[in-house]
């Protein structure tokens, strides 16, 4: 499994292509995409959010994991987002990456 840094994610993704893909998905009403309701699970000092997605046409499978926790002294903050890409045929993890930039791009695309 490959692990990407936030900088690598920014380098690899073309914002205009990401925004176009998201806009196209909205236009198609996500007909080829399965996006179940976000799962929320309470944890010791906050909540874990699980957001899976499967695109049948593109054969893309992944999930965003977000933890929102009370900020502990010395911690990097209270919100952490990670995206995991899976092989849709085998379920094997392929790539794990920070999801902060991905979330920013999606927010821009949905507000445009």
C-alpha positions as protocol buffer text, in pm:
chain_id: "A"
residue {
  index: 1
  type: UNK
  ca { x: 0 y: 0 z: 0 }
}
residue {
  index: 2
  type: UNK
  ca { x: 127 y: 345 z: -92 }
}
residue {
  index: 3
  type: UNK
  ca { x: 114 y: 632 z: 156 }
}
residue {
  index: 4
  type: UNK
  ca { x: 96 y: 988 z: 23 }
}
residue {
  index: 5
  type: UNK
  ca { x: 173 y: 1311 z: 205 }
}
residue {
  index: 6
  type: UNK
  ca { x: -49 y: 1620 z: 181 }
}
residue {
  index: 7
  type: UNK
  ca { x: 211 y: 1780 z: -50 }
}
residue {
  index: 8
  type: UNK
  ca { x: 208 y: 1476 z: -280 }
}
residue {
  index: 9
  type: UNK
  ca { x: -173 y: 1490 z: -295 }
}
residue {
  index: 10
  type: UNK
  ca { x: -155 y: 1858 z: -393 }
}
residue {
  index: 11
  type: UNK
  ca { x: 106 y: 1782 z: -660 }
}
residue {
  index: 12
  type: UNK
  ca { x: -81 y: 1485 z: -808 }
}
residue {
  index: 13
  type: UNK
  ca { x: -428 y: 1638 z: -824 }
}
residue {
  index: 14
  type: UNK
  ca { x: -523 y: 1893 z: -1086 }
}
residue {
  index: 15
  type: UNK
  ca { x: -786 y: 2110 z: -913 }
}
residue {
  index: 16
  type: UNK
  ca { x: -971 y: 2189 z: -1236 }
}
residue {
  index: 17
  type: UNK
  ca { x: -1003 y: 1818 z: -1323 }
}
residue {
  index: 18
  type: UNK
  ca { x: -1125 y: 1734 z: -972 }
}
residue {
  index: 19
  type: UNK
  ca { x: -1383 y: 2013 z: -978 }
}
residue {
  index: 20
  type: UNK
  ca { x: -1500 y: 1910 z: -1327 }
}
residue {
  index: 21
  type: UNK
  ca { x: -1538 y: 1546 z: -1214 }
}
residue {
  index: 22
  type: UNK
  ca { x: -1742 y: 1650 z: -910 }
}
residue {
  index: 23
  type: UNK
  ca { x: -1963 y: 1880 z: -1120 }
}
residue {
  index: 24
  type: UNK
  ca { x: -2018 y: 1595 z: -1369 }
}
residue {
  index: 25
  type: UNK
  ca { x: -2116 y: 1362 z: -1086 }
}
residue {
  index: 26
  type: UNK
  ca { x: -2372 y: 1618 z: -966 }
}
residue {
  index: 27
  type: UNK
  ca { x: -2511 y: 1660 z: -1319 }
}
residue {
  index: 28
  type: UNK
  ca { x: -2550 y: 1283 z: -1347 }
}
residue {
  index: 29
  type: UNK
  ca { x: -2708 y: 1278 z: -1001 }
}
residue {
  index: 30
  type: UNK
  ca { x: -2446 y: 1026 z: -893 }
}
residue {
  index: 31
  type: UNK
  ca { x: -2626 y: 754 z: -1094 }
}
residue {
  index: 32
  type: UNK
  ca { x: -2311 y: 541 z: -1110 }
}
residue {
  index: 33
  type: UNK
  ca { x: -2202 y: 623 z: -758 }
}
residue {
  index: 34
  type: UNK
  ca { x: -2303 y: 464 z: -431 }
}
residue {
  index: 35
  type: UNK
  ca { x: -2264 y: 700 z: -136 }
}
residue {
  index: 36
  type: UNK
  ca { x: -2437 y: 573 z: 179 }
}
residue {
  index: 37
  type: UNK
  ca { x: -2528 y: 804 z: 463 }
}
residue {
  index: 38
  type: UNK
  ca { x: -2224 y: 905 z: 668 }
}
residue {
  index: 39
  type: UNK
  ca { x: -2171 y: 685 z: 972 }
}
residue {
  index: 40
  type: UNK
  ca { x: -2104 y: 863 z: 1300 }
}
residue {
  index: 41
  type: UNK
  ca { x: -1953 y: 671 z: 1587 }
}
residue {
  index: 42
  type: UNK
  ca { x: -1884 y: 824 z: 1929 }
}
residue {
  index: 43
  type: UNK
  ca { x: -1527 y: 770 z: 2052 }
}
residue {
  index: 44
  type: UNK
  ca { x: -1360 y: 853 z: 2385 }
}
residue {
  index: 45
  type: UNK
  ca { x: -1314 y: 1226 z: 2325 }
}
residue {
  index: 46
  type: UNK
  ca { x: -1515 y: 1297 z: 2011 }
}
residue {
  index: 47
  type: UNK
  ca { x: -1658 y: 1128 z: 1704 }
}
residue {
  index: 48
  type: UNK
  ca { x: -1539 y: 915 z: 1411 }
}
residue {
  index: 49
  type: UNK
  ca { x: -1706 y: 986 z: 1076 }
}
residue {
  index: 50
  type: UNK
  ca { x: -1694 y: 718 z: 805 }
}
residue {
  index: 51
  type: UNK
  ca { x: -1786 y: 811 z: 446 }
}
residue {
  index: 52
  type: UNK
  ca { x: -1755 y: 526 z: 194 }
}
residue {
  index: 53
  type: UNK
  ca { x: -1802 y: 570 z: -181 }
}
residue {
  index: 54
  type: UNK
  ca { x: -1811 y: 336 z: -481 }
}
residue {
  index: 55
  type: UNK
  ca { x: -1821 y: 452 z: -843 }
}
residue {
  index: 56
  type: UNK
  ca { x: -1940 y: 165 z: -1062 }
}
residue {
  index: 57
  type: UNK
  ca { x: -1847 y: 333 z: -1391 }
}
residue {
  index: 58
  type: UNK
  ca { x: -1493 y: 430 z: -1288 }
}
residue {
  index: 59
  type: UNK
  ca { x: -1447 y: 125 z: -1064 }
}
residue {
  index: 60
  type: UNK
  ca { x: -1335 y: 349 z: -779 }
}
residue {
  index: 61
  type: UNK
  ca { x: -1374 y: 241 z: -417 }
}
residue {
  index: 62
  type: UNK
  ca { x: -1269 y: 435 z: -115 }
}
residue {
  index: 63
  type: UNK
  ca { x: -1362 y: 597 z: 209 }
}
residue {
  index: 64
  type: UNK
  ca { x: -1291 y: 913 z: 397 }
}
residue {
  index: 65
  type: UNK
  ca { x: -1234 y: 880 z: 769 }
}
residue {
  index: 66
  type: UNK
  ca { x: -1259 y: 1189 z: 988 }
}
residue {
  index: 67
  type: UNK
  ca { x: -1201 y: 1216 z: 1360 }
}
residue {
  index: 68
  type: UNK
  ca { x: -1327 y: 1520 z: 1546 }
}
residue {
  index: 69
  type: UNK
  ca { x: -1190 y: 1517 z: 1899 }
}
residue {
  index: 70
  type: UNK
  ca { x: -1142 y: 1759 z: 2182 }
}
residue {
  index: 71
  type: UNK
  ca { x: -804 y: 1923 z: 2131 }
}
residue {
  index: 72
  type: UNK
  ca { x: -559 y: 1776 z: 2378 }
}
residue {
  index: 73
  type: UNK
  ca { x: -261 y: 1978 z: 2497 }
}
residue {
  index: 74
  type: UNK
  ca { x: 24 y: 1930 z: 2251 }
}
residue {
  index: 75
  type: UNK
  ca { x: -195 y: 1779 z: 1979 }
}
residue {
  index: 76
  type: UNK
  ca { x: -206 y: 1900 z: 1618 }
}
residue {
  index: 77
  type: UNK
  ca { x: -571 y: 1998 z: 1639 }
}
residue {
  index: 78
  type: UNK
  ca { x: -910 y: 1846 z: 1678 }
}
residue {
  index: 79
  type: UNK
  ca { x: -999 y: 1741 z: 1321 }
}
residue {
  index: 80
  type: UNK
  ca { x: -809 y: 1481 z: 1119 }
}
residue {
  index: 81
  type: UNK
  ca { x: -919 y: 1354 z: 776 }
}
residue {
  index: 82
  type: UNK
  ca { x: -777 y: 1055 z: 589 }
}
residue {
  index: 83
  type: UNK
  ca { x: -877 y: 896 z: 258 }
}
residue {
  index: 84
  type: UNK
  ca { x: -827 y: 528 z: 184 }
}
residue {
  index: 85
  type: UNK
  ca { x: -842 y: 400 z: -176 }
}
residue {
  index: 86
  type: UNK
  ca { x: -927 y: 30 z: -212 }
}
residue {
  index: 87
  type: UNK
  ca { x: -906 y: -216 z: -500 }
}
residue {
  index: 88
  type: UNK
  ca { x: -1277 y: -273 z: -580 }
}
residue {
  index: 89
  type: UNK
  ca { x: -1219 y: -632 z: -695 }
}
residue {
  index: 90
  type: UNK
  ca { x: -1021 y: -750 z: -392 }
}
residue {
  index: 91
  type: UNK
  ca { x: -1088 y: -491 z: -121 }
}
residue {
  index: 92
  type: UNK
  ca { x: -712 y: -455 z: -78 }
}
residue {
  index: 93
  type: UNK
  ca { x: -594 y: -111 z: 41 }
}
residue {
  index: 94
  type: UNK
  ca { x: -406 y: 64 z: -241 }
}
residue {
  index: 95
  type: UNK
  ca { x: -338 y: 419 z: -121 }
}
residue {
  index: 96
  type: UNK
  ca { x: -383 y: 609 z: 204 }
}
residue {
  index: 97
  type: UNK
  ca { x: -355 y: 987 z: 211 }
}
residue {
  index: 98
  type: UNK
  ca { x: -446 y: 1294 z: 412 }
}
residue {
  index: 99
  type: UNK
  ca { x: -788 y: 1421 z: 305 }
}
residue {
  index: 100
  type: UNK
  ca { x: -769 y: 1788 z: 402 }
}
residue {
  index: 101
  type: UNK
  ca { x: -691 y: 1909 z: 48 }
}
residue {
  index: 102
  type: UNK
  ca { x: -943 y: 1666 z: -105 }
}
residue {
  index: 103
  type: UNK
  ca { x: -1210 y: 1808 z: 124 }
}
residue {
  index: 104
  type: UNK
  ca { x: -1116 y: 2164 z: 29 }
}
residue {
  index: 105
  type: UNK
  ca { x: -1148 y: 2082 z: -342 }
}
residue {
  index: 106
  type: UNK
  ca { x: -1486 y: 1918 z: -292 }
}
residue {
  index: 107
  type: UNK
  ca { x: -1608 y: 2219 z: -94 }
}
residue {
  index: 108
  type: UNK
  ca { x: -1500 y: 2453 z: -375 }
}
residue {
  index: 109
  type: UNK
  ca { x: -1669 y: 2235 z: -638 }
}
residue {
  index: 110
  type: UNK
  ca { x: -1998 y: 2206 z: -451 }
}
residue {
  index: 111
  type: UNK
  ca { x: -2017 y: 2577 z: -378 }
}
residue {
  index: 112
  type: UNK
  ca { x: -1946 y: 2680 z: -739 }
}
